[in-house]
Amino acid sequence: QVQLVESGGGSVEAGGSLRLSCVSSGVPLNQYCVGWFRQAPGKKREGVASIDSDRNPKYADSVKGRFTISKDDAKNTLYLQMSSLKPEDTAMYYCAAAFCVHVVDGTSEEEYNYWGQGTQVTVSS
């Protein structure tokens, strides 16, 4: 059974930091392309960061220089370190895994096969 479980969300003030984790069971993350997405109320889900089959990270322009995506193959866990948080980062954050052969650039949710349930991040001004 495939399961991705996010944790680490919470409420912080602007300028603060959070680290999101996504533990995978049934999906060996070292064999998949992975990513983080977020969805704010009333908005479409958008790609935040991803790691491709060559382990190259990619970031949305809105988070470049502030967020870092990484994964620990031994722990089968994906991370998203978020710093210098802004109120506009407030959203539900989801991790996702994809068969790399299906991935074009890793930024579209249609490319991903497995999803977690999400963890809420709220940034106050």
XYZ file of C-alpha atoms in Angstrom:
125
model
C 0.000 0.000 0.000
C 1.371 3.372 -1.035
C 1.281 6.129 1.535
C 2.877 9.556 1.758
C 2.456 11.337 5.086
C 3.399 14.968 5.576
C 4.195 16.658 8.866
C 5.865 19.801 10.146
C 3.297 22.385 9.216
C 2.147 25.027 11.648
C 1.687 28.714 12.298
C 4.646 31.084 12.212
C 5.250 34.798 11.921
C 6.625 36.323 8.774
C 10.365 35.798 8.548
C 10.182 32.509 10.408
C 11.112 29.006 9.306
C 9.528 25.592 9.113
C 10.710 22.199 7.899
C 8.167 19.935 6.299
C 8.695 16.198 6.161
C 7.072 13.573 3.983
C 7.549 9.962 4.994
C 6.924 7.401 2.306
C 5.794 3.822 2.698
C 5.343 1.635 -0.342
C 7.079 4.188 -2.581
C 10.882 3.987 -2.584
C 11.668 7.652 -3.052
C 15.142 6.945 -4.426
C 13.436 5.443 -7.486
C 10.908 8.229 -8.034
C 10.873 11.880 -8.944
C 9.411 13.880 -6.071
C 7.984 17.271 -5.416
C 6.193 19.643 -3.087
C 3.049 21.495 -4.070
C 0.853 23.966 -2.264
C -2.704 25.186 -2.524
C -4.025 28.359 -0.992
C -7.776 28.891 -0.487
C -9.452 29.746 -3.756
C -6.319 29.096 -5.794
C -5.042 26.287 -7.956
C -2.464 23.861 -6.611
C 0.989 25.003 -7.671
C 4.371 23.383 -7.779
C 6.836 24.661 -5.191
C 9.913 22.473 -5.610
C 10.900 19.176 -7.161
C 13.794 16.761 -7.557
C 14.299 15.027 -10.882
C 15.818 11.635 -11.720
C 19.330 13.149 -11.684
C 18.630 14.524 -8.182
C 18.587 18.083 -9.503
C 16.329 20.410 -7.527
C 14.011 22.891 -9.167
C 12.117 25.729 -7.519
C 9.261 28.016 -8.319
C 10.461 31.598 -8.734
C 8.390 32.648 -5.730
C 10.413 30.460 -3.342
C 13.899 30.487 -4.864
C 16.539 31.322 -2.299
C 14.120 30.716 0.582
C 13.078 27.042 0.270
C 15.269 23.963 -0.021
C 14.048 20.539 -1.109
C 15.972 17.433 -0.129
C 15.442 13.760 0.432
C 16.977 11.125 2.662
C 16.908 7.814 0.829
C 17.838 5.834 3.935
C 14.813 7.230 5.767
C 12.623 7.270 2.649
C 11.730 10.835 3.562
C 11.355 14.041 1.568
C 11.922 17.429 3.181
C 11.128 21.033 2.446
C 13.090 23.554 4.484
C 11.286 26.877 4.367
C 12.926 30.090 5.541
C 12.079 33.792 5.390
C 8.433 32.827 5.235
C 5.927 35.344 3.928
C 2.159 35.579 4.432
C 1.715 34.620 0.796
C 3.323 31.253 1.572
C 0.216 30.370 3.570
C -1.277 27.221 2.037
C -1.812 23.516 2.392
C 1.427 21.809 1.380
C 1.469 18.424 -0.317
C 4.258 16.040 -1.189
C 4.034 13.924 -4.311
C 5.926 11.161 -6.087
C 6.057 10.416 -9.784
C 7.341 7.764 -12.130
C 10.209 9.712 -13.635
C 9.350 8.574 -17.160
C 6.126 10.575 -16.788
C 7.877 13.752 -15.692
C 8.424 16.582 -18.146
C 9.601 19.337 -15.822
C 8.205 18.329 -12.427
C 6.059 21.402 -11.931
C 2.670 20.082 -13.003
C 0.464 18.038 -10.696
C -0.602 15.886 -13.639
C 2.903 14.418 -13.743
C 2.606 12.881 -10.275
C 1.166 9.508 -9.341
C 1.078 9.540 -5.531
C 0.044 12.268 -3.109
C 0.043 12.892 0.599
C -2.895 14.364 2.492
C -1.220 17.687 3.118
C 0.014 19.773 6.027
C -1.144 23.329 6.700
C 1.304 26.220 6.802
C 0.060 29.579 8.046
C 2.281 32.658 8.040
C 1.089 35.756 9.846
C 2.295 39.275 9.165
